[in-house]
Short mmCIF file of C-alpha atoms and ligand atoms in Angstrom, two decimals:
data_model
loop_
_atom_site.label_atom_id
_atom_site.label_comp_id
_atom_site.label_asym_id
_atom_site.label_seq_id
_atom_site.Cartn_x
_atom_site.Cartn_y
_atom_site.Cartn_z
CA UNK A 1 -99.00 209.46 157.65
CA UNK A 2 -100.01 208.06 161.20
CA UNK A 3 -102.58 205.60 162.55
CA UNK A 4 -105.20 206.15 165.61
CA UNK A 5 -105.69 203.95 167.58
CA UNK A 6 -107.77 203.99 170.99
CA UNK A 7 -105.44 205.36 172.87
CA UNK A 8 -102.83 207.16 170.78
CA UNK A 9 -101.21 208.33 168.05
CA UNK A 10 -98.48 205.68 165.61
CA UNK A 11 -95.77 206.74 164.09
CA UNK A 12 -95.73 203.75 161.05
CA UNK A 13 -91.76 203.93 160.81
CA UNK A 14 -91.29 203.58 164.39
CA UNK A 15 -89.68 206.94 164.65
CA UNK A 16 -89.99 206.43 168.66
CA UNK A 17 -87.43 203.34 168.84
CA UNK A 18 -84.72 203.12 166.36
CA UNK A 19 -83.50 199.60 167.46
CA UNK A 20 -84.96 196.93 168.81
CA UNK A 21 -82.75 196.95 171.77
CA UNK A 22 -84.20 200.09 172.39
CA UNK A 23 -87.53 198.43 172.85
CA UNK A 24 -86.00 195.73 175.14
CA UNK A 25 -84.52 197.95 177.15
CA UNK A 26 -87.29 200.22 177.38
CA UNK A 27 -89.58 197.23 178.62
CA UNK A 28 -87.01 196.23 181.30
CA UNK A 29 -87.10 200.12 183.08
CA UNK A 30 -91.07 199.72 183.02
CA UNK A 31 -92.08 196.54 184.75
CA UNK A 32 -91.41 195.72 187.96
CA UNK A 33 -89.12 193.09 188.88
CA UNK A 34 -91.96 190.34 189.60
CA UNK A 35 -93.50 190.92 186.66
CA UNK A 36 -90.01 190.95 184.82
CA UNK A 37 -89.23 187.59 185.85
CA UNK A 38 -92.39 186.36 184.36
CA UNK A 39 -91.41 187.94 181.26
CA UNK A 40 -88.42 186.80 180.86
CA UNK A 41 -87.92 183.92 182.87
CA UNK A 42 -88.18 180.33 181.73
CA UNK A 43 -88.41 176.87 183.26
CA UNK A 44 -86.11 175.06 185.52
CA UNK A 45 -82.48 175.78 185.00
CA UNK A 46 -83.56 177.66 181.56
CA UNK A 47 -81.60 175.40 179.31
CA UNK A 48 -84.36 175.84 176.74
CA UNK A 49 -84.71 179.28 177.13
CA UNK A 50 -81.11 179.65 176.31
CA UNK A 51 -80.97 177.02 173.75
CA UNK A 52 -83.03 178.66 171.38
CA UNK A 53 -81.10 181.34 171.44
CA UNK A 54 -77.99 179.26 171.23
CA UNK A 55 -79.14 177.15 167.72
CA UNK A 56 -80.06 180.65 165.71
CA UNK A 57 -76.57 181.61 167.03
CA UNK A 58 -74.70 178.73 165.88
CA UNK A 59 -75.98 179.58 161.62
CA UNK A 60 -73.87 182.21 159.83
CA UNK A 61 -74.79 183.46 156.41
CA UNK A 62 -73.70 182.59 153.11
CA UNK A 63 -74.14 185.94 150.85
CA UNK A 64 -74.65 185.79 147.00
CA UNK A 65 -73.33 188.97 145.53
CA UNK A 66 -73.88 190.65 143.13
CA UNK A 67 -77.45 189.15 142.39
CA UNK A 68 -78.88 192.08 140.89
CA UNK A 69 -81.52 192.24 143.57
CA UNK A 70 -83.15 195.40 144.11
CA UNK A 71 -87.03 195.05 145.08
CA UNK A 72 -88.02 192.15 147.47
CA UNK A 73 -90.87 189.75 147.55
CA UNK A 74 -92.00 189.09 151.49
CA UNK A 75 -95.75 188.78 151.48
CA UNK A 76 -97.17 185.53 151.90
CA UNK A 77 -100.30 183.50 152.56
CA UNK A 78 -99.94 181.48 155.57
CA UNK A 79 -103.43 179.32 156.29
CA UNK A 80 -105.51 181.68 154.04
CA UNK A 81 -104.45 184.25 155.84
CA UNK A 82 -102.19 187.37 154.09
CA UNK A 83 -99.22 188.30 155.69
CA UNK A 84 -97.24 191.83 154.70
CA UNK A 85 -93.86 189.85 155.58
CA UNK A 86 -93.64 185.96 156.84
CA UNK A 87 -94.07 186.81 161.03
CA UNK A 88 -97.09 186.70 163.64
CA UNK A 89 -97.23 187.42 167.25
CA UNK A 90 -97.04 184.43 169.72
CA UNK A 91 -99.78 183.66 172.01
CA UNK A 92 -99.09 185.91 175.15
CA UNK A 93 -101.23 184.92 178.66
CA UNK A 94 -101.15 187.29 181.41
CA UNK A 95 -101.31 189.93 178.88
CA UNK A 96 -102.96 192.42 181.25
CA UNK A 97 -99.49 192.53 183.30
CA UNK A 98 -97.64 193.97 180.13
CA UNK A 99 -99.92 196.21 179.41
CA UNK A 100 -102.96 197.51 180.96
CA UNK A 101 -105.32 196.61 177.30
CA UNK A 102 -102.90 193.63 176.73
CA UNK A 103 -103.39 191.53 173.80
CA UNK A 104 -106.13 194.45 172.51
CA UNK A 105 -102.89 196.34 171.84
CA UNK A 106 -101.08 193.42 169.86
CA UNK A 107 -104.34 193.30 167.88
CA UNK A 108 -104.54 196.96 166.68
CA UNK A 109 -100.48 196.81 166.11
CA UNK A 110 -100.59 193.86 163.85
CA UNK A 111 -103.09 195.14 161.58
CA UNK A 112 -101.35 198.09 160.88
CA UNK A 113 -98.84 195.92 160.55
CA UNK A 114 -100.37 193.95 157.99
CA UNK A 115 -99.63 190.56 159.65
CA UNK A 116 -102.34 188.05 162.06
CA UNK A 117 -101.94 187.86 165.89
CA UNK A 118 -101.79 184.53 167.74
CA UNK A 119 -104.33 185.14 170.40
CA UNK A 120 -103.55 183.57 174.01
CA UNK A 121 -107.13 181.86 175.51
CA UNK A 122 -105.05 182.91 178.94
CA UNK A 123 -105.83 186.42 178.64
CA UNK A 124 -107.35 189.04 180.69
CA UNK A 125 -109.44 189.46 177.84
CA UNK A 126 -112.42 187.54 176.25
CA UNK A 127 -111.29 186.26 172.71
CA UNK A 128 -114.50 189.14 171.54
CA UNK A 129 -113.04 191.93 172.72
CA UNK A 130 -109.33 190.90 171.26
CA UNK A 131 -111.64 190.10 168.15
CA UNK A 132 -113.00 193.53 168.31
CA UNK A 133 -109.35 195.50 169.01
CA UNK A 134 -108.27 195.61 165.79
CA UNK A 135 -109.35 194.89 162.10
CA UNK A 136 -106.46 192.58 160.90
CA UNK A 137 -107.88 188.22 160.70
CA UNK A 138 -106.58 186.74 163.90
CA UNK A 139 -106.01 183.20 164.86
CA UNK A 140 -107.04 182.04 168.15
CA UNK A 141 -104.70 179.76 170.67
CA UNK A 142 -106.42 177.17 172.86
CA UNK A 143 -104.79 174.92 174.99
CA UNK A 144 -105.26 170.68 174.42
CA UNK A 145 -106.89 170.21 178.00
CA UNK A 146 -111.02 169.92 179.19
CA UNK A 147 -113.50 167.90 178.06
CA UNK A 148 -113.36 168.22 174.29
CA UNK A 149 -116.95 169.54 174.33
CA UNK A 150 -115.45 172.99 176.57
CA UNK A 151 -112.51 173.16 174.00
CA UNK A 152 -115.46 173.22 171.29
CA UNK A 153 -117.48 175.49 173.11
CA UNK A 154 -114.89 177.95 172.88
CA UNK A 155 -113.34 177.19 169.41
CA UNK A 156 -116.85 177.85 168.32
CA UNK A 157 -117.01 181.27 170.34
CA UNK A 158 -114.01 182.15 168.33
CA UNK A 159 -114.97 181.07 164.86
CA UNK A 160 -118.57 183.07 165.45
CA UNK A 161 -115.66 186.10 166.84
CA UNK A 162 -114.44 186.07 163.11
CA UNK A 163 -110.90 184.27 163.88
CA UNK A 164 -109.63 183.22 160.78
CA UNK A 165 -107.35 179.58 162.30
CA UNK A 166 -107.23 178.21 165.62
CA UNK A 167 -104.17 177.09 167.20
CA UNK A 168 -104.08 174.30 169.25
CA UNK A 169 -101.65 174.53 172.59
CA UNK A 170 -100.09 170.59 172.93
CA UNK A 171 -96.85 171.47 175.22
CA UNK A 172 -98.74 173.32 178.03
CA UNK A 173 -101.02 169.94 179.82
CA UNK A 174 -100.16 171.99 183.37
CA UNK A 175 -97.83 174.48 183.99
CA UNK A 176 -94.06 174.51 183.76
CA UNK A 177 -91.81 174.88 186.85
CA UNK A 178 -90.90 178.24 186.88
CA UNK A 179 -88.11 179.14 189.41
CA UNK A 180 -88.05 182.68 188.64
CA UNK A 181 -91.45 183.38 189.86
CA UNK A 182 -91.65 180.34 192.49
CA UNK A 183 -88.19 182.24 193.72
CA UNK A 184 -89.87 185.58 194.05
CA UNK A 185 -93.23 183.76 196.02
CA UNK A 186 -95.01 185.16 192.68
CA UNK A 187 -98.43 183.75 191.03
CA UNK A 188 -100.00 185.60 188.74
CA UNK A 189 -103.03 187.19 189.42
CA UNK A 190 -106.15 185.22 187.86
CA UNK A 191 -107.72 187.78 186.63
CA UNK A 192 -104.39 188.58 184.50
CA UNK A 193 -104.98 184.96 182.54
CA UNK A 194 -109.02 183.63 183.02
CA UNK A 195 -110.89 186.61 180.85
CA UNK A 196 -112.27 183.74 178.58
CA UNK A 197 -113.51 181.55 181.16
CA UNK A 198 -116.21 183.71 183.16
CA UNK A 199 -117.72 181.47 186.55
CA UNK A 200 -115.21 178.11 185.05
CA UNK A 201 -112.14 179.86 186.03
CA UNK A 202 -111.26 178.46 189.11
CA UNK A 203 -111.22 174.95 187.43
CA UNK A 204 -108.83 175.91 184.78
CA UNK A 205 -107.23 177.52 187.50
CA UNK A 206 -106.68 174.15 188.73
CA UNK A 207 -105.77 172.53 185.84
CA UNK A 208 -103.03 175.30 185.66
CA UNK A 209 -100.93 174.90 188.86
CA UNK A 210 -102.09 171.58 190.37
CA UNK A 211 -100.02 170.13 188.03
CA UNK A 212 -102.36 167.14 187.46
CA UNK A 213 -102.03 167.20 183.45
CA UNK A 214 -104.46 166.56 180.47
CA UNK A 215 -106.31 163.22 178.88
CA UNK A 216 -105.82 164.64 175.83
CA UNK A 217 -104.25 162.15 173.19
CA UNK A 218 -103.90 162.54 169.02
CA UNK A 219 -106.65 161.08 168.48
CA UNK A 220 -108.58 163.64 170.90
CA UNK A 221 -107.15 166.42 168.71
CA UNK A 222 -108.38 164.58 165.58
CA UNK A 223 -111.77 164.54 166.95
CA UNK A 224 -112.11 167.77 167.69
CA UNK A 225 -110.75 168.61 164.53
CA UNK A 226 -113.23 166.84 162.41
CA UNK A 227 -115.74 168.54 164.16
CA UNK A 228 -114.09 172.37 163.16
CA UNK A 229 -114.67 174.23 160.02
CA UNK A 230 -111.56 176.84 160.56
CA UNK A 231 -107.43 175.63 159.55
CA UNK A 232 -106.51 174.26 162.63
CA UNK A 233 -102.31 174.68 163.53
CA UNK A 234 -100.74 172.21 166.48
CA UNK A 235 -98.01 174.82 168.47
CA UNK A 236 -95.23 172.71 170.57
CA UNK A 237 -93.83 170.16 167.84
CA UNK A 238 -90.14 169.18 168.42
CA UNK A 239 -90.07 166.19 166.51
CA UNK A 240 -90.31 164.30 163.69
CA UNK A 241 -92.49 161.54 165.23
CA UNK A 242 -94.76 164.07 166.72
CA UNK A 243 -94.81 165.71 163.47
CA UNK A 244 -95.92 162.79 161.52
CA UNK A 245 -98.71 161.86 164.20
CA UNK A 246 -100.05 166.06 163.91
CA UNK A 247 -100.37 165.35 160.15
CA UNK A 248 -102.15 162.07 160.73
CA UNK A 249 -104.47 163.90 163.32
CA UNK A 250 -105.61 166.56 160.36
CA UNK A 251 -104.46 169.35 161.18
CA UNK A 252 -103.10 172.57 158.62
CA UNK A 253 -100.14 173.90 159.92
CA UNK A 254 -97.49 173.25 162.47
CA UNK A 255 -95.18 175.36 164.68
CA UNK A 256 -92.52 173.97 165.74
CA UNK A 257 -91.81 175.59 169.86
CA UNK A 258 -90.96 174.79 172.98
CA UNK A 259 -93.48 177.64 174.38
CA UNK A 260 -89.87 179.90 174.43
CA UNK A 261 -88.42 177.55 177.41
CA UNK A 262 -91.27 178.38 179.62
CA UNK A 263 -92.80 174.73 179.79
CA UNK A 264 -90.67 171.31 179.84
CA UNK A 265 -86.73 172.17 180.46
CA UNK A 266 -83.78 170.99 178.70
CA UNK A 267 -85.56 170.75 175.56
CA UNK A 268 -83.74 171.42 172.48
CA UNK A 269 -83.32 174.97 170.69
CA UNK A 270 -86.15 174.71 168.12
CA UNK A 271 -84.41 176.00 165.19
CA UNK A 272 -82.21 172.14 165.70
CA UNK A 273 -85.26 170.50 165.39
CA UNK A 274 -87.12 172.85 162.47
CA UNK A 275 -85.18 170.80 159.85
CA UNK A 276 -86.34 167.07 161.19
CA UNK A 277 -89.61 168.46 161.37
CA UNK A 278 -89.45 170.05 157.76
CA UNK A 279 -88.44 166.81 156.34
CA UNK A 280 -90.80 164.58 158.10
CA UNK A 281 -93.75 166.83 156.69
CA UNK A 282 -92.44 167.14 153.19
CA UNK A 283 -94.66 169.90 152.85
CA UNK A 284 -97.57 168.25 153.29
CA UNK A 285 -98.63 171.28 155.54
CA UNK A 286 -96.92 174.59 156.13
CA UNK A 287 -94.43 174.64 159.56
CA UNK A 288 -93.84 177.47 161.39
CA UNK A 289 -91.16 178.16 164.20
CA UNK A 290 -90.77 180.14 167.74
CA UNK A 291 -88.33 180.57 170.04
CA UNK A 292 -85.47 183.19 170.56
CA UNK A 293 -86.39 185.21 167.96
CA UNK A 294 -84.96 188.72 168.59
CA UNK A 295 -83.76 190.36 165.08
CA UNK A 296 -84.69 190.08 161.39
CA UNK A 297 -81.52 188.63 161.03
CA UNK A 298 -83.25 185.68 163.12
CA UNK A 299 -85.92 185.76 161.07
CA UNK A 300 -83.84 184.93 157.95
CA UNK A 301 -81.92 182.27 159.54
CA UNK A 302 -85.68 180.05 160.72
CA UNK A 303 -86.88 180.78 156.86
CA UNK A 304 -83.79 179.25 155.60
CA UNK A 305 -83.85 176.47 157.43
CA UNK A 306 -87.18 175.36 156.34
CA UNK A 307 -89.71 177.44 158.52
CA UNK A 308 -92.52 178.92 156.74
CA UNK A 309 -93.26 181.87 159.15
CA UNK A 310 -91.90 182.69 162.50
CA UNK A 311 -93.94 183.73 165.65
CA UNK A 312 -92.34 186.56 167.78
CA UNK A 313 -93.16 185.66 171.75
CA UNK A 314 -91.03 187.61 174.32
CA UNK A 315 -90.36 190.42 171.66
CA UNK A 316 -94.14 190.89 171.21
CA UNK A 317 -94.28 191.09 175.18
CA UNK A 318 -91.49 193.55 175.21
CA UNK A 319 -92.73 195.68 172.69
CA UNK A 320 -96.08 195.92 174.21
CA UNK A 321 -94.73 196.76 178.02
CA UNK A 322 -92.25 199.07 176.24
CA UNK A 323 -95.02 201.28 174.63
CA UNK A 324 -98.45 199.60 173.75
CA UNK A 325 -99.78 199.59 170.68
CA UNK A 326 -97.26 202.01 169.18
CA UNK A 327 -94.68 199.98 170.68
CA UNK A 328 -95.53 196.69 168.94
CA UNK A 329 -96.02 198.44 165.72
CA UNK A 330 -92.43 199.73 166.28
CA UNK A 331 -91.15 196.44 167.00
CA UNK A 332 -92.92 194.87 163.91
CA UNK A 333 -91.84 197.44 161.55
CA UNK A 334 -87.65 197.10 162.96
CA UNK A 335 -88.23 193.40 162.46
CA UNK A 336 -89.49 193.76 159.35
CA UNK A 337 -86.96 196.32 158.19
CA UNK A 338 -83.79 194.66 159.38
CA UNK A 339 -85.03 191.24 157.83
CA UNK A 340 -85.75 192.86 154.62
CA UNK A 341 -82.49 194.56 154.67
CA UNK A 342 -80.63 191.20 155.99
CA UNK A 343 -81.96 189.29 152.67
CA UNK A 344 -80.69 192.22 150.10
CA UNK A 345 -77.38 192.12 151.61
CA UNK A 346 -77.46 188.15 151.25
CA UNK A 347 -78.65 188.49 147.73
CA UNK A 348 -82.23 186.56 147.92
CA UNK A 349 -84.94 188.60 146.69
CA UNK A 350 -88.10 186.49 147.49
CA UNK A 351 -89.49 184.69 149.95
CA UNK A 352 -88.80 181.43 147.26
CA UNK A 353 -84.99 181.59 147.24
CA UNK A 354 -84.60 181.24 151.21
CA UNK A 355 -83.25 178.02 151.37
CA UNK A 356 -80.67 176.03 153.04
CA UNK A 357 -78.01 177.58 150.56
CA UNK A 358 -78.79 180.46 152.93
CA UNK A 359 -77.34 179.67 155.44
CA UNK A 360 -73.84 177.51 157.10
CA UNK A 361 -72.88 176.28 160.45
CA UNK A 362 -71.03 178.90 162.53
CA UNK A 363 -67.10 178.26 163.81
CA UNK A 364 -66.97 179.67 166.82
CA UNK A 365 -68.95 180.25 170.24
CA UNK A 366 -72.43 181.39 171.09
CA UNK A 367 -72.77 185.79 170.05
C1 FMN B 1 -95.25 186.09 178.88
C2 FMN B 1 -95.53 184.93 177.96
C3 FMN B 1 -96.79 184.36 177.95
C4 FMN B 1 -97.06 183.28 177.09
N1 FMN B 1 -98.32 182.74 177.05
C5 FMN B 1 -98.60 181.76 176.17
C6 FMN B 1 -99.92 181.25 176.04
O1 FMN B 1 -100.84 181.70 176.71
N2 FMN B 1 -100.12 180.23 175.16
C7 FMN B 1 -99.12 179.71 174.39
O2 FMN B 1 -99.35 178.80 173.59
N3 FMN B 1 -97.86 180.19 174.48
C8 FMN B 1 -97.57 181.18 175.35
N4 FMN B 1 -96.31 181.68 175.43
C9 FMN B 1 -95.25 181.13 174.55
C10 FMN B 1 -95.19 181.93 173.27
O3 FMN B 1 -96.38 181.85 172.54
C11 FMN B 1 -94.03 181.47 172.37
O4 FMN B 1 -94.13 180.10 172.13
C12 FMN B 1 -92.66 181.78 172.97
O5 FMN B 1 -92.69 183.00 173.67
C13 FMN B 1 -91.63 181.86 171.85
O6 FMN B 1 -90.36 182.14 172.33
P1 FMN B 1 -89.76 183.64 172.39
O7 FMN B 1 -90.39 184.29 173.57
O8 FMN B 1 -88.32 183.41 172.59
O9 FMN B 1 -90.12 184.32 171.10
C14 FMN B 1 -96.02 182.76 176.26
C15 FMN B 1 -94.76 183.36 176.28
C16 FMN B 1 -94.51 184.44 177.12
C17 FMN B 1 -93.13 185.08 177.08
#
């Protein structure tokens, strides 16, 4: 069976990539070296970047086996909305660089995929025609920054757009100081990031590089939400204070990031700071985690460690400069597979039994 979309034809087993390193790769021979380092590139020295990469690395497995396990259990509901297996795509801005219908192409991947897109506000697209790319619910990302009355103006565009959640953007007040680019004399073009914001794009063009940050506070966030009907998730926790003041502020779910090294540097590797969050919330909402997320195997290691789902930014990107809409689906469905596979060979069947037992600090250096 295959899927139409726009464009082209879907393989659903992701026949045209057998590995995921494929995809990567793939991506890497089709962009050009400017838009590469935007990619790819983080902020500062990159500590971050490589630090999230570093904390999955330093968790090996601990296998139960012969558990009898033979069918698995990895759909869940994650703010109302149904996921086929515990992963949604990142918020990706300057979409239209990847891929010439962007974030349109994430959309029509992750419904066939049977998971939700996190849609970036800094798209070359509006939030309606995202909305309108694919069938699958969607939440929508919006940055803490404006007048609260612009942020509603446009959380209301996306609730009438049929977005299932919002997600609220707290780690992004200006942006981050990205050597890669600034190396290369590289901006990227605003039409690549200001499709929401029609004749008010040169202000939040502003607010973007003049580095001149945001008035938001908590209690700003609790305002607006009081004022929103939708789940509303806070993306850029790292700790357990800020974790404690998001739950005080209202909101529904939590993702634990540091916006994949790209904003503040020398943060730490969010997968060290997952459990402090995890046991600051005590499950009062659900907490998800992103950052250096390349493999299924990945995947198994955030879920044990207390993460409810896991958002998928760079390999979302990849996927989508490596082929589109097929190549996201491809992506989705490796990740899926080789996270599926990762928890029969460590003897967990559902979703339920991926705990800490999972899962044991690692002797030994980085992979
Ligand atoms: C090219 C690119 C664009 C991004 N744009 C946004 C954005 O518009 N809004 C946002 O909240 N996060 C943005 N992010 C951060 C991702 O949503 C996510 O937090 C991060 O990529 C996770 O790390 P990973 O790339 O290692 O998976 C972007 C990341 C990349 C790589």
């Amino acid at each position: 069976m295959t899927h139409s979309t726009d464009e082209q034809t879907v393989e659903p087993t992701g026949e045209r990539f057998a590995t995921l390193e494929e995809i990567y790769a793939r991506a890497r021979e089709r962009l050009d070296a400017d838009t590469w380092a935007v990619l790819d590139g983080g902020a500062g020295v990159e500590q971050s970047l490589r630090d999230n990469l570093a904390a999955l690395s330093r968790w090996s497995f601990r296998p139960k086996y012969l558990s009898g396990v033979t069918e698995l259990v990895t759909g869940t509901t994650f703010l109302g909305i149904d996921l086929a297996f515990p992963v949604l795509t990142a918020p990706i801005g300057g979409d239209g660089m990847f891929h010439e219908r962007g974030q349109c192409e994430i959309a029509a991947a992750t419904a066939m995929a049977g998971i939700a897109p996190v849609v970036s506000e800094a798209s070359r697209f509006s939030l309606e025609t995202v909305a309108a790319a694919g069938d699958g619910p969607k939440i929508m990302q919006l940055h803490a920054w404006g007048e609260p009355e612009e942020f509603l103006a446009l959380a209301h565009r996306a609730c009438q757009a049929g977005y299932a959640a919002l997600c609220v953007t707290i780690d992004c007040p200006t942006l981050g100081w990205r050597e890669r680019t600034m190396t290369r004399r590289f901006v990227t073009p605003q039409e690549q990031w200001s499709g929401n914001y029609g004749a008010d794009a040169t202000s939040a063009a502003n607010r973007l590089v003049s580095g001149s940050g945001s008035d938001w506070t908590w209690e700003t966030l609790s305002q607006v939400r009081q004022r929103l009907d939708v789940p509303m998730l806070v993306k850029g926790v790292l700790t357990g204070e800020d974790a404690e003041l998001a739950v005080a502020a209202g909101v529904d779910g939590i993702v634990v990031s540091n916006h994949g090294g790209r904003q503040l540097d020398c943060l730490p590797g969010t997968v060290d700071q997952l459990p402090e969050v995890v046991e600051t919330v005590r499950g009062r909402v659900p907490v998800a985690v992103d950052g250096g997320i390349r493999r299924g195997a990945d995947v198994l290691k955030a879920l044990a460690l207390g993460a409810d789902v896991v958002l998928v930014g760079r390999l979302t990107a990849m996927a989508l400069a490596a082929g589109g809409a097929a190549g996201v689906y491809a992506a989705l469905s490796l990740l899926r597979a080789e996270f599926e596979r990762s928890m029969l060979l460590a003897g967990r069947r559902a979703l339920k039994d991926l705990d800490r037992s999972v899962v044991q600090p690692r002797a030994g250096g980085p992979r």
